[in-house]
Amino acid sequence: MLKFFKTWTLPISMCAGAIGYFLFANVSLLAPTKPFMFTLIAYLTPLLIFAQLLLTFCKISLRELMPCPWHGWLLLIQLGSSLLLAALLLWLPMSEEYREVFEGAMVCLICPTATAAAVITGKLGGSASSLTTYTLFSNLLAATVVPLVFPLVEPHAGLTFFAAFLMILGKVFPLLLFPFFLALFFRRFMPAVHRLLAGFKDLAFYLWAVALAIVTGQTVRSLVNSSADVYVEILIALGGLITCAFQFYYGKRIGTRYNDRISAGQALGQKNTVLAIWMAYTYLNPLSSVAPGSYVLWQNIINSYQLWKKRKKEERELATSA
């Protein structure tokens, strides 16, 4: 049963989130508790993300964190592409529907690397340590850029830019960076706690599954409550596909120049989509969360194809050697 759940975690979690929304959103007996439930979910998602990052960073040794030349190029792409879309949103007149498309794509670009990317990288034969280093750098970049850009792109009613900047900074910066510093603190001053957290082999995986179900429910809620046409929702999902293909392609292309094609491709292409959905739903137009929601599917299709291709290659090599 456990093996089945691990194999089909993605569809199970997404279906659970979608079904859960339809089961509980329309139950009249729960109507008085709806605000409480939505508030609980709003706080639960970042806590789950924080816990995943903490468990991941507890498994990292500082000796493994070595910068590579391709890290700088990928950070430049992550920053430049997201700022380009932000500039288009600020300077080009466009309808609200098309703003949602660009906002969704922007979130997919600025979002940092997934914590699980190191696992896929290792299975594909790449360097998990260099990817983990980039994960830390991309978290730092996102924690800095998101509070600066999001209030400009989607102003909050009744809040000045500086107030909105401080509000987002106070939530995103600690969420993305404190887990790393807390892991270092535990390693140095509380080694027993550090060993305990590092020993939880699959806990981060299950936390990811729960968080994915929650943010899927939030995305479905955005779709149900949105007045946008179906073609707009399709365009937002296509925006997720385009950004996914763009990042995998250029990540692999740059990585090839530095003999680290697999690691660079996964570093830029495999995103922390749970975080991306949460940021889009919380700080931008909620419908824009459809883009990172679709990104979950696109990146897993690419990862599945890469793993299948590698397995076929190994089978051919084994048959040849035999």
PDB file of C-alpha atoms in Angstrom:
ATOM      1  CA  MET A   1       0.000   0.000   0.000  1.00  0.00           C
ATOM      2  CA  LEU A   2       2.817   2.385   0.912  1.00  0.00           C
ATOM      3  CA  LYS A   3       4.618   1.652  -2.354  1.00  0.00           C
ATOM      4  CA  PHE A   4       1.392   2.312  -4.292  1.00  0.00           C
ATOM      5  CA  PHE A   5       0.952   5.678  -2.555  1.00  0.00           C
ATOM      6  CA  LYS A   6       4.543   6.703  -3.294  1.00  0.00           C
ATOM      7  CA  THR A   7       4.185   5.766  -6.935  1.00  0.00           C
ATOM      8  CA  TRP A   8       0.907   7.632  -7.412  1.00  0.00           C
ATOM      9  CA  THR A   9       1.381  10.474  -4.920  1.00  0.00           C
ATOM     10  CA  LEU A  10       0.950  13.252  -7.488  1.00  0.00           C
ATOM     11  CA  PRO A  11      -2.501  12.221  -8.835  1.00  0.00           C
ATOM     12  CA  ILE A  12      -3.715  11.039  -5.411  1.00  0.00           C
ATOM     13  CA  SER A  13      -2.840  14.342  -3.701  1.00  0.00           C
ATOM     14  CA  MET A  14      -4.279  16.491  -6.488  1.00  0.00           C
ATOM     15  CA  CYS A  15      -7.483  14.453  -6.657  1.00  0.00           C
ATOM     16  CA  ALA A  16      -7.820  14.561  -2.859  1.00  0.00           C
ATOM     17  CA  GLY A  17      -7.466  18.338  -2.890  1.00  0.00           C
ATOM     18  CA  ALA A  18     -10.017  18.792  -5.682  1.00  0.00           C
ATOM     19  CA  ILE A  19     -12.524  16.328  -4.217  1.00  0.00           C
ATOM     20  CA  GLY A  20     -12.001  17.741  -0.733  1.00  0.00           C
ATOM     21  CA  TYR A  21     -12.932  21.207  -1.949  1.00  0.00           C
ATOM     22  CA  PHE A  22     -16.159  20.037  -3.577  1.00  0.00           C
ATOM     23  CA  LEU A  23     -17.079  17.922  -0.552  1.00  0.00           C
ATOM     24  CA  PHE A  24     -16.659  20.630   2.072  1.00  0.00           C
ATOM     25  CA  ALA A  25     -17.162  23.912   0.211  1.00  0.00           C
ATOM     26  CA  ASN A  26     -20.855  23.274  -0.396  1.00  0.00           C
ATOM     27  CA  VAL A  27     -21.815  21.646   2.910  1.00  0.00           C
ATOM     28  CA  SER A  28     -24.243  24.075   4.482  1.00  0.00           C
ATOM     29  CA  LEU A  29     -23.535  22.798   8.001  1.00  0.00           C
ATOM     30  CA  LEU A  30     -19.948  23.988   7.641  1.00  0.00           C
ATOM     31  CA  ALA A  31     -20.912  27.466   6.472  1.00  0.00           C
ATOM     32  CA  PRO A  32     -20.324  29.118   9.883  1.00  0.00           C
ATOM     33  CA  THR A  33     -16.841  27.605  10.055  1.00  0.00           C
ATOM     34  CA  LYS A  34     -15.746  28.505   6.524  1.00  0.00           C
ATOM     35  CA  PRO A  35     -13.756  31.608   7.512  1.00  0.00           C
ATOM     36  CA  PHE A  36     -11.992  29.625  10.226  1.00  0.00           C
ATOM     37  CA  MET A  37     -11.196  26.773   7.830  1.00  0.00           C
ATOM     38  CA  PHE A  38      -9.816  29.132   5.179  1.00  0.00           C
ATOM     39  CA  THR A  39      -7.723  30.941   7.811  1.00  0.00           C
ATOM     40  CA  LEU A  40      -6.388  27.599   9.075  1.00  0.00           C
ATOM     41  CA  ILE A  41      -5.421  26.559   5.534  1.00  0.00           C
ATOM     42  CA  ALA A  42      -3.760  29.923   4.923  1.00  0.00           C
ATOM     43  CA  TYR A  43      -1.459  29.318   7.912  1.00  0.00           C
ATOM     44  CA  LEU A  44      -1.037  25.566   7.422  1.00  0.00           C
ATOM     45  CA  THR A  45       0.422  25.744   3.910  1.00  0.00           C
ATOM     46  CA  PRO A  46       3.452  27.931   4.777  1.00  0.00           C
ATOM     47  CA  LEU A  47       4.076  25.818   7.880  1.00  0.00           C
ATOM     48  CA  LEU A  48       4.219  22.695   5.720  1.00  0.00           C
ATOM     49  CA  ILE A  49       6.586  24.414   3.279  1.00  0.00           C
ATOM     50  CA  PHE A  50       8.789  25.545   6.174  1.00  0.00           C
ATOM     51  CA  ALA A  51       8.893  22.019   7.604  1.00  0.00           C
ATOM     52  CA  GLN A  52       9.821  20.508   4.213  1.00  0.00           C
ATOM     53  CA  LEU A  53      12.698  22.948   3.773  1.00  0.00           C
ATOM     54  CA  LEU A  54      13.926  22.391   7.337  1.00  0.00           C
ATOM     55  CA  LEU A  55      13.992  18.608   6.908  1.00  0.00           C
ATOM     56  CA  THR A  56      15.774  18.987   3.567  1.00  0.00           C
ATOM     57  CA  PHE A  57      18.438  21.368   4.867  1.00  0.00           C
ATOM     58  CA  CYS A  58      19.064  19.159   7.913  1.00  0.00           C
ATOM     59  CA  LYS A  59      20.373  16.535   5.499  1.00  0.00           C
ATOM     60  CA  ILE A  60      22.884  18.956   3.961  1.00  0.00           C
ATOM     61  CA  SER A  61      26.508  19.339   5.008  1.00  0.00           C
ATOM     62  CA  LEU A  62      28.116  22.752   4.584  1.00  0.00           C
ATOM     63  CA  ARG A  63      31.030  21.048   2.855  1.00  0.00           C
ATOM     64  CA  GLU A  64      28.666  20.053   0.048  1.00  0.00           C
ATOM     65  CA  LEU A  65      27.605  23.643  -0.667  1.00  0.00           C
ATOM     66  CA  MET A  66      30.047  24.559  -3.422  1.00  0.00           C
ATOM     67  CA  PRO A  67      29.081  27.253  -5.980  1.00  0.00           C
ATOM     68  CA  CYS A  68      29.419  26.325  -9.659  1.00  0.00           C
ATOM     69  CA  PRO A  69      29.750  28.675 -12.664  1.00  0.00           C
ATOM     70  CA  TRP A  70      26.352  27.619 -14.004  1.00  0.00           C
ATOM     71  CA  HIS A  71      24.683  28.734 -10.767  1.00  0.00           C
ATOM     72  CA  GLY A  72      25.227  32.370 -11.728  1.00  0.00           C
ATOM     73  CA  TRP A  73      23.800  31.938 -15.232  1.00  0.00           C
ATOM     74  CA  LEU A  74      20.696  30.163 -13.955  1.00  0.00           C
ATOM     75  CA  LEU A  75      20.105  32.787 -11.277  1.00  0.00           C
ATOM     76  CA  LEU A  76      20.383  35.433 -13.998  1.00  0.00           C
ATOM     77  CA  ILE A  77      17.735  33.634 -16.074  1.00  0.00           C
ATOM     78  CA  GLN A  78      15.476  33.205 -13.049  1.00  0.00           C
ATOM     79  CA  LEU A  79      15.766  36.893 -12.206  1.00  0.00           C
ATOM     80  CA  GLY A  80      15.805  38.352 -15.720  1.00  0.00           C
ATOM     81  CA  SER A  81      12.855  36.374 -17.102  1.00  0.00           C
ATOM     82  CA  SER A  82      10.619  37.128 -14.121  1.00  0.00           C
ATOM     83  CA  LEU A  83      11.531  40.832 -14.151  1.00  0.00           C
ATOM     84  CA  LEU A  84      10.809  40.985 -17.886  1.00  0.00           C
ATOM     85  CA  LEU A  85       7.270  39.723 -17.347  1.00  0.00           C
ATOM     86  CA  ALA A  86       6.854  42.074 -14.389  1.00  0.00           C
ATOM     87  CA  ALA A  87       7.917  44.985 -16.611  1.00  0.00           C
ATOM     88  CA  LEU A  88       5.384  43.956 -19.270  1.00  0.00           C
ATOM     89  CA  LEU A  89       2.666  43.842 -16.599  1.00  0.00           C
ATOM     90  CA  LEU A  90       3.621  47.320 -15.393  1.00  0.00           C
ATOM     91  CA  TRP A  91       4.132  49.088 -18.699  1.00  0.00           C
ATOM     92  CA  LEU A  92       1.898  47.387 -21.263  1.00  0.00           C
ATOM     93  CA  PRO A  93      -1.843  48.065 -21.162  1.00  0.00           C
ATOM     94  CA  MET A  94      -3.679  44.736 -21.053  1.00  0.00           C
ATOM     95  CA  SER A  95      -7.002  43.356 -19.884  1.00  0.00           C
ATOM     96  CA  GLU A  96      -7.391  41.649 -16.520  1.00  0.00           C
ATOM     97  CA  GLU A  97      -7.616  38.249 -18.213  1.00  0.00           C
ATOM     98  CA  TYR A  98      -4.226  38.573 -19.879  1.00  0.00           C
ATOM     99  CA  ARG A  99      -2.696  39.967 -16.704  1.00  0.00           C
ATOM    100  CA  GLU A 100      -3.600  36.684 -15.016  1.00  0.00           C
ATOM    101  CA  VAL A 101      -1.757  34.786 -17.753  1.00  0.00           C
ATOM    102  CA  PHE A 102       1.419  36.860 -17.320  1.00  0.00           C
ATOM    103  CA  GLU A 103       1.209  36.794 -13.522  1.00  0.00           C
ATOM    104  CA  GLY A 104       0.970  32.998 -13.539  1.00  0.00           C
ATOM    105  CA  ALA A 105       3.975  32.706 -15.851  1.00  0.00           C
ATOM    106  CA  MET A 106       5.958  35.157 -13.698  1.00  0.00           C
ATOM    107  CA  VAL A 107       5.377  33.058 -10.572  1.00  0.00           C
ATOM    108  CA  CYS A 108       6.574  29.929 -12.408  1.00  0.00           C
ATOM    109  CA  LEU A 109       9.798  31.745 -13.347  1.00  0.00           C
ATOM    110  CA  ILE A 110      10.705  33.338 -10.012  1.00  0.00           C
ATOM    111  CA  CYS A 111       9.771  30.287  -7.934  1.00  0.00           C
ATOM    112  CA  PRO A 112      12.832  28.535  -6.429  1.00  0.00           C
ATOM    113  CA  THR A 113      13.932  24.970  -7.105  1.00  0.00           C
ATOM    114  CA  ALA A 114      11.932  22.112  -5.610  1.00  0.00           C
ATOM    115  CA  THR A 115      13.326  20.420  -2.508  1.00  0.00           C
ATOM    116  CA  ALA A 116      12.750  17.049  -4.209  1.00  0.00           C
ATOM    117  CA  ALA A 117      14.812  18.020  -7.260  1.00  0.00           C
ATOM    118  CA  ALA A 118      17.972  16.567  -5.711  1.00  0.00           C
ATOM    119  CA  VAL A 119      16.337  13.126  -5.588  1.00  0.00           C
ATOM    120  CA  ILE A 120      15.408  13.178  -9.286  1.00  0.00           C
ATOM    121  CA  THR A 121      18.840  14.577 -10.154  1.00  0.00           C
ATOM    122  CA  GLY A 122      20.552  11.724  -8.345  1.00  0.00           C
ATOM    123  CA  LYS A 123      18.398   9.147 -10.131  1.00  0.00           C
ATOM    124  CA  LEU A 124      19.250  10.724 -13.496  1.00  0.00           C
ATOM    125  CA  GLY A 125      22.973  10.649 -12.725  1.00  0.00           C
ATOM    126  CA  GLY A 126      23.516  14.327 -11.922  1.00  0.00           C
ATOM    127  CA  SER A 127      25.176  16.064  -8.984  1.00  0.00           C
ATOM    128  CA  ALA A 128      22.740  16.330  -6.079  1.00  0.00           C
ATOM    129  CA  SER A 129      25.158  18.522  -4.082  1.00  0.00           C
ATOM    130  CA  SER A 130      25.511  21.201  -6.791  1.00  0.00           C
ATOM    131  CA  LEU A 131      21.737  21.234  -7.237  1.00  0.00           C
ATOM    132  CA  THR A 132      21.179  21.594  -3.494  1.00  0.00           C
ATOM    133  CA  THR A 133      23.516  24.587  -3.485  1.00  0.00           C
ATOM    134  CA  TYR A 134      21.502  26.182  -6.267  1.00  0.00           C
ATOM    135  CA  THR A 135      18.290  25.453  -4.340  1.00  0.00           C
ATOM    136  CA  LEU A 136      19.604  27.584  -1.491  1.00  0.00           C
ATOM    137  CA  PHE A 137      20.633  30.392  -3.876  1.00  0.00           C
ATOM    138  CA  SER A 138      17.287  30.340  -5.696  1.00  0.00           C
ATOM    139  CA  ASN A 139      15.457  30.526  -2.365  1.00  0.00           C
ATOM    140  CA  LEU A 140      17.508  33.576  -1.446  1.00  0.00           C
ATOM    141  CA  LEU A 141      16.755  35.206  -4.797  1.00  0.00           C
ATOM    142  CA  ALA A 142      13.016  34.531  -4.565  1.00  0.00           C
ATOM    143  CA  ALA A 143      12.870  35.748  -0.956  1.00  0.00           C
ATOM    144  CA  THR A 144      14.416  39.054  -2.097  1.00  0.00           C
ATOM    145  CA  VAL A 145      12.614  39.625  -5.405  1.00  0.00           C
ATOM    146  CA  VAL A 146       9.070  38.511  -4.561  1.00  0.00           C
ATOM    147  CA  PRO A 147       8.453  41.193  -1.879  1.00  0.00           C
ATOM    148  CA  LEU A 148       9.796  43.863  -4.258  1.00  0.00           C
ATOM    149  CA  VAL A 149       7.933  42.853  -7.418  1.00  0.00           C
ATOM    150  CA  PHE A 150       4.581  41.438  -6.314  1.00  0.00           C
ATOM    151  CA  PRO A 151       3.275  44.669  -4.668  1.00  0.00           C
ATOM    152  CA  LEU A 152       4.057  46.556  -7.895  1.00  0.00           C
ATOM    153  CA  VAL A 153       2.382  43.991 -10.151  1.00  0.00           C
ATOM    154  CA  GLU A 154      -0.682  43.454  -7.963  1.00  0.00           C
ATOM    155  CA  PRO A 155      -1.204  46.412  -5.573  1.00  0.00           C
ATOM    156  CA  HIS A 156      -3.073  45.607  -2.386  1.00  0.00           C
ATOM    157  CA  ALA A 157      -6.117  47.730  -1.655  1.00  0.00           C
ATOM    158  CA  GLY A 158      -5.515  50.177   1.171  1.00  0.00           C
ATOM    159  CA  LEU A 159      -1.782  49.397   1.372  1.00  0.00           C
ATOM    160  CA  THR A 160       1.115  51.483   0.157  1.00  0.00           C
ATOM    161  CA  PHE A 161       3.943  49.789  -1.728  1.00  0.00           C
ATOM    162  CA  PHE A 162       6.210  49.932   1.328  1.00  0.00           C
ATOM    163  CA  ALA A 163       3.531  48.439   3.611  1.00  0.00           C
ATOM    164  CA  ALA A 164       2.824  45.644   1.123  1.00  0.00           C
ATOM    165  CA  PHE A 165       6.564  45.075   0.687  1.00  0.00           C
ATOM    166  CA  LEU A 166       7.066  44.651   4.433  1.00  0.00           C
ATOM    167  CA  MET A 167       4.024  42.383   4.713  1.00  0.00           C
ATOM    168  CA  ILE A 168       5.214  40.012   1.978  1.00  0.00           C
ATOM    169  CA  LEU A 169       8.844  40.219   3.103  1.00  0.00           C
ATOM    170  CA  GLY A 170       7.825  39.274   6.635  1.00  0.00           C
ATOM    171  CA  LYS A 171       6.174  36.090   5.357  1.00  0.00           C
ATOM    172  CA  VAL A 172       8.271  34.995   2.366  1.00  0.00           C
ATOM    173  CA  PHE A 173      11.795  35.777   3.602  1.00  0.00           C
ATOM    174  CA  PRO A 174      11.548  33.782   6.860  1.00  0.00           C
ATOM    175  CA  LEU A 175       9.674  30.994   5.071  1.00  0.00           C
ATOM    176  CA  LEU A 176      12.443  30.434   2.520  1.00  0.00           C
ATOM    177  CA  LEU A 177      15.604  31.210   4.503  1.00  0.00           C
ATOM    178  CA  PHE A 178      14.966  30.549   8.196  1.00  0.00           C
ATOM    179  CA  PRO A 179      14.803  26.758   7.665  1.00  0.00           C
ATOM    180  CA  PHE A 180      18.419  26.832   6.461  1.00  0.00           C
ATOM    181  CA  PHE A 181      19.667  28.894   9.396  1.00  0.00           C
ATOM    182  CA  LEU A 182      17.600  26.838  11.830  1.00  0.00           C
ATOM    183  CA  ALA A 183      19.140  23.649  10.405  1.00  0.00           C
ATOM    184  CA  LEU A 184      22.613  25.154  10.942  1.00  0.00           C
ATOM    185  CA  PHE A 185      21.655  26.115  14.486  1.00  0.00           C
ATOM    186  CA  PHE A 186      20.449  22.599  15.276  1.00  0.00           C
ATOM    187  CA  ARG A 187      23.596  21.077  13.751  1.00  0.00           C
ATOM    188  CA  ARG A 188      25.885  23.299  15.847  1.00  0.00           C
ATOM    189  CA  PHE A 189      24.071  23.680  19.170  1.00  0.00           C
ATOM    190  CA  MET A 190      21.438  20.918  19.304  1.00  0.00           C
ATOM    191  CA  PRO A 191      22.964  17.896  17.544  1.00  0.00           C
ATOM    192  CA  ALA A 192      20.425  15.495  19.051  1.00  0.00           C
ATOM    193  CA  VAL A 193      17.548  17.439  17.490  1.00  0.00           C
ATOM    194  CA  HIS A 194      19.481  17.685  14.221  1.00  0.00           C
ATOM    195  CA  ARG A 195      20.025  13.911  14.117  1.00  0.00           C
ATOM    196  CA  LEU A 196      16.354  13.334  14.874  1.00  0.00           C
ATOM    197  CA  LEU A 197      15.188  15.593  12.028  1.00  0.00           C
ATOM    198  CA  ALA A 198      17.791  14.251   9.601  1.00  0.00           C
ATOM    199  CA  GLY A 199      16.635  10.725  10.414  1.00  0.00           C
ATOM    200  CA  PHE A 200      13.107  11.310   9.100  1.00  0.00           C
ATOM    201  CA  LYS A 201      13.680   9.773   5.697  1.00  0.00           C
ATOM    202  CA  ASP A 202      10.231  10.170   4.106  1.00  0.00           C
ATOM    203  CA  LEU A 203       8.538  12.785   6.298  1.00  0.00           C
ATOM    204  CA  ALA A 204       9.262  15.662   3.889  1.00  0.00           C
ATOM    205  CA  PHE A 205       7.687  13.583   1.125  1.00  0.00           C
ATOM    206  CA  TYR A 206       4.444  13.129   3.069  1.00  0.00           C
ATOM    207  CA  LEU A 207       4.362  16.798   4.067  1.00  0.00           C
ATOM    208  CA  TRP A 208       4.700  17.672   0.379  1.00  0.00           C
ATOM    209  CA  ALA A 209       1.761  15.399  -0.437  1.00  0.00           C
ATOM    210  CA  VAL A 210      -0.450  17.093   2.175  1.00  0.00           C
ATOM    211  CA  ALA A 211       0.604  20.579   1.031  1.00  0.00           C
ATOM    212  CA  LEU A 212      -0.044  19.648  -2.607  1.00  0.00           C
ATOM    213  CA  ALA A 213      -3.575  18.520  -1.738  1.00  0.00           C
ATOM    214  CA  ILE A 214      -4.244  21.791   0.084  1.00  0.00           C
ATOM    215  CA  VAL A 215      -2.964  24.089  -2.670  1.00  0.00           C
ATOM    216  CA  THR A 216      -4.802  22.014  -5.294  1.00  0.00           C
ATOM    217  CA  GLY A 217      -7.999  22.668  -3.369  1.00  0.00           C
ATOM    218  CA  GLN A 218      -7.174  26.378  -3.347  1.00  0.00           C
ATOM    219  CA  THR A 219      -6.562  26.342  -7.102  1.00  0.00           C
ATOM    220  CA  VAL A 220      -9.865  24.575  -7.715  1.00  0.00           C
ATOM    221  CA  ARG A 221     -11.577  27.181  -5.531  1.00  0.00           C
ATOM    222  CA  SER A 222     -10.061  29.922  -7.704  1.00  0.00           C
ATOM    223  CA  LEU A 223     -11.340  28.209 -10.851  1.00  0.00           C
ATOM    224  CA  VAL A 224     -14.841  27.692  -9.452  1.00  0.00           C
ATOM    225  CA  ASN A 225     -15.198  31.248  -8.152  1.00  0.00           C
ATOM    226  CA  SER A 226     -13.618  32.896 -11.188  1.00  0.00           C
ATOM    227  CA  SER A 227     -15.742  34.648 -13.783  1.00  0.00           C
ATOM    228  CA  ALA A 228     -13.021  34.270 -16.420  1.00  0.00           C
ATOM    229  CA  ASP A 229     -13.742  32.423 -19.643  1.00  0.00           C
ATOM    230  CA  VAL A 230     -12.464  28.881 -20.147  1.00  0.00           C
ATOM    231  CA  TYR A 231     -10.038  30.023 -22.825  1.00  0.00           C
ATOM    232  CA  VAL A 232      -8.340  32.309 -20.280  1.00  0.00           C
ATOM    233  CA  GLU A 233      -7.849  29.387 -17.895  1.00  0.00           C
ATOM    234  CA  ILE A 234      -6.414  27.357 -20.784  1.00  0.00           C
ATOM    235  CA  LEU A 235      -4.040  30.218 -21.640  1.00  0.00           C
ATOM    236  CA  ILE A 236      -2.847  30.360 -18.024  1.00  0.00           C
ATOM    237  CA  ALA A 237      -2.148  26.617 -18.070  1.00  0.00           C
ATOM    238  CA  LEU A 238      -0.323  27.001 -21.402  1.00  0.00           C
ATOM    239  CA  GLY A 239       1.755  29.735 -19.782  1.00  0.00           C
ATOM    240  CA  GLY A 240       2.839  27.150 -17.226  1.00  0.00           C
ATOM    241  CA  LEU A 241       3.759  24.753 -20.042  1.00  0.00           C
ATOM    242  CA  ILE A 242       5.798  27.368 -21.920  1.00  0.00           C
ATOM    243  CA  THR A 243       7.745  28.447 -18.833  1.00  0.00           C
ATOM    244  CA  CYS A 244       8.373  24.809 -17.908  1.00  0.00           C
ATOM    245  CA  ALA A 245       9.759  23.941 -21.344  1.00  0.00           C
ATOM    246  CA  PHE A 246      11.765  27.183 -21.431  1.00  0.00           C
ATOM    247  CA  GLN A 247      13.453  26.542 -18.096  1.00  0.00           C
ATOM    248  CA  PHE A 248      14.255  22.889 -18.662  1.00  0.00           C
ATOM    249  CA  TYR A 249      15.667  23.695 -22.111  1.00  0.00           C
ATOM    250  CA  TYR A 250      17.925  26.570 -21.062  1.00  0.00           C
ATOM    251  CA  GLY A 251      18.944  24.870 -17.838  1.00  0.00           C
ATOM    252  CA  LYS A 252      20.173  21.841 -19.783  1.00  0.00           C
ATOM    253  CA  ARG A 253      21.765  24.010 -22.470  1.00  0.00           C
ATOM    254  CA  ILE A 254      23.787  26.020 -19.954  1.00  0.00           C
ATOM    255  CA  GLY A 255      24.624  22.908 -17.933  1.00  0.00           C
ATOM    256  CA  THR A 256      26.021  21.248 -21.064  1.00  0.00           C
ATOM    257  CA  ARG A 257      28.658  23.984 -21.317  1.00  0.00           C
ATOM    258  CA  TYR A 258      29.852  23.128 -17.798  1.00  0.00           C
ATOM    259  CA  ASN A 259      29.498  19.325 -18.068  1.00  0.00           C
ATOM    260  CA  ASP A 260      26.583  19.286 -15.633  1.00  0.00           C
ATOM    261  CA  ARG A 261      23.598  19.099 -17.966  1.00  0.00           C
ATOM    262  CA  ILE A 262      21.311  17.047 -15.741  1.00  0.00           C
ATOM    263  CA  SER A 263      21.825  19.061 -12.549  1.00  0.00           C
ATOM    264  CA  ALA A 264      21.401  22.437 -14.256  1.00  0.00           C
ATOM    265  CA  GLY A 265      18.314  21.301 -16.135  1.00  0.00           C
ATOM    266  CA  GLN A 266      16.617  20.077 -12.967  1.00  0.00           C
ATOM    267  CA  ALA A 267      17.762  23.133 -10.996  1.00  0.00           C
ATOM    268  CA  LEU A 268      16.064  25.587 -13.334  1.00  0.00           C
ATOM    269  CA  GLY A 269      13.169  23.440 -14.503  1.00  0.00           C
ATOM    270  CA  GLN A 270      11.953  21.572 -11.422  1.00  0.00           C
ATOM    271  CA  LYS A 271      10.122  24.092  -9.255  1.00  0.00           C
ATOM    272  CA  ASN A 272       8.711  24.200  -5.746  1.00  0.00           C
ATOM    273  CA  THR A 273       5.194  24.319  -7.168  1.00  0.00           C
ATOM    274  CA  VAL A 274       3.490  24.132  -3.772  1.00  0.00           C
ATOM    275  CA  LEU A 275       5.240  27.376  -2.847  1.00  0.00           C
ATOM    276  CA  ALA A 276       4.432  28.892  -6.262  1.00  0.00           C
ATOM    277  CA  ILE A 277       0.711  28.107  -5.948  1.00  0.00           C
ATOM    278  CA  TRP A 278       0.636  29.511  -2.427  1.00  0.00           C
ATOM    279  CA  MET A 279       2.394  32.752  -3.479  1.00  0.00           C
ATOM    280  CA  ALA A 280       0.139  33.241  -6.505  1.00  0.00           C
ATOM    281  CA  TYR A 281      -3.018  32.516  -4.523  1.00  0.00           C
ATOM    282  CA  THR A 282      -2.003  34.740  -1.601  1.00  0.00           C
ATOM    283  CA  TYR A 283      -0.335  37.768  -3.206  1.00  0.00           C
ATOM    284  CA  LEU A 284      -1.538  37.895  -6.831  1.00  0.00           C
ATOM    285  CA  ASN A 285      -4.830  37.272  -8.608  1.00  0.00           C
ATOM    286  CA  PRO A 286      -5.901  33.855  -7.242  1.00  0.00           C
ATOM    287  CA  LEU A 287      -6.669  32.570 -10.750  1.00  0.00           C
ATOM    288  CA  SER A 288      -2.992  32.951 -11.659  1.00  0.00           C
ATOM    289  CA  SER A 289      -2.322  29.953  -9.376  1.00  0.00           C
ATOM    290  CA  VAL A 290      -3.588  27.788 -12.258  1.00  0.00           C
ATOM    291  CA  ALA A 291      -0.208  28.297 -13.981  1.00  0.00           C
ATOM    292  CA  PRO A 292       1.939  26.730 -11.222  1.00  0.00           C
ATOM    293  CA  GLY A 293      -0.877  24.220 -10.697  1.00  0.00           C
ATOM    294  CA  SER A 294      -0.463  23.064 -14.286  1.00  0.00           C
ATOM    295  CA  TYR A 295       3.338  23.274 -13.897  1.00  0.00           C
ATOM    296  CA  VAL A 296       3.057  20.360 -11.457  1.00  0.00           C
ATOM    297  CA  LEU A 297       1.858  18.191 -14.322  1.00  0.00           C
ATOM    298  CA  TRP A 298       4.265  19.510 -16.959  1.00  0.00           C
ATOM    299  CA  GLN A 299       7.405  19.057 -14.868  1.00  0.00           C
ATOM    300  CA  ASN A 300       6.379  15.590 -13.735  1.00  0.00           C
ATOM    301  CA  ILE A 301       5.693  14.548 -17.336  1.00  0.00           C
ATOM    302  CA  ILE A 302       9.216  15.719 -18.257  1.00  0.00           C
ATOM    303  CA  ASN A 303      10.748  13.998 -15.218  1.00  0.00           C
ATOM    304  CA  SER A 304       8.889  10.764 -15.973  1.00  0.00           C
ATOM    305  CA  TYR A 305      10.124  10.846 -19.576  1.00  0.00           C
ATOM    306  CA  GLN A 306      13.718  11.480 -18.455  1.00  0.00           C
ATOM    307  CA  LEU A 307      13.614   8.604 -15.966  1.00  0.00           C
ATOM    308  CA  TRP A 308      12.086   6.289 -18.594  1.00  0.00           C
ATOM    309  CA  LYS A 309      14.738   7.311 -21.117  1.00  0.00           C
ATOM    310  CA  LYS A 310      17.547   6.653 -18.630  1.00  0.00           C
ATOM    311  CA  ARG A 311      16.097   3.271 -17.683  1.00  0.00           C
ATOM    312  CA  LYS A 312      15.884   2.260 -21.345  1.00  0.00           C
ATOM    313  CA  LYS A 313      19.499   3.342 -21.865  1.00  0.00           C
ATOM    314  CA  GLU A 314      20.648   1.250 -18.904  1.00  0.00           C
ATOM    315  CA  GLU A 315      18.718  -1.755 -20.203  1.00  0.00           C
ATOM    316  CA  ARG A 316      20.382  -1.404 -23.607  1.00  0.00           C
ATOM    317  CA  GLU A 317      23.827  -1.131 -22.022  1.00  0.00           C
ATOM    318  CA  LEU A 318      23.131  -4.169 -19.876  1.00  0.00           C
ATOM    319  CA  ALA A 319      21.966  -6.159 -22.897  1.00  0.00           C
ATOM    320  CA  THR A 320      25.050  -5.107 -24.870  1.00  0.00           C
ATOM    321  CA  SER A 321      27.461  -6.088 -22.090  1.00  0.00           C
ATOM    322  CA  ALA A 322      25.731  -9.439 -21.662  1.00  0.00           C
TER     323      ALA A 322
END
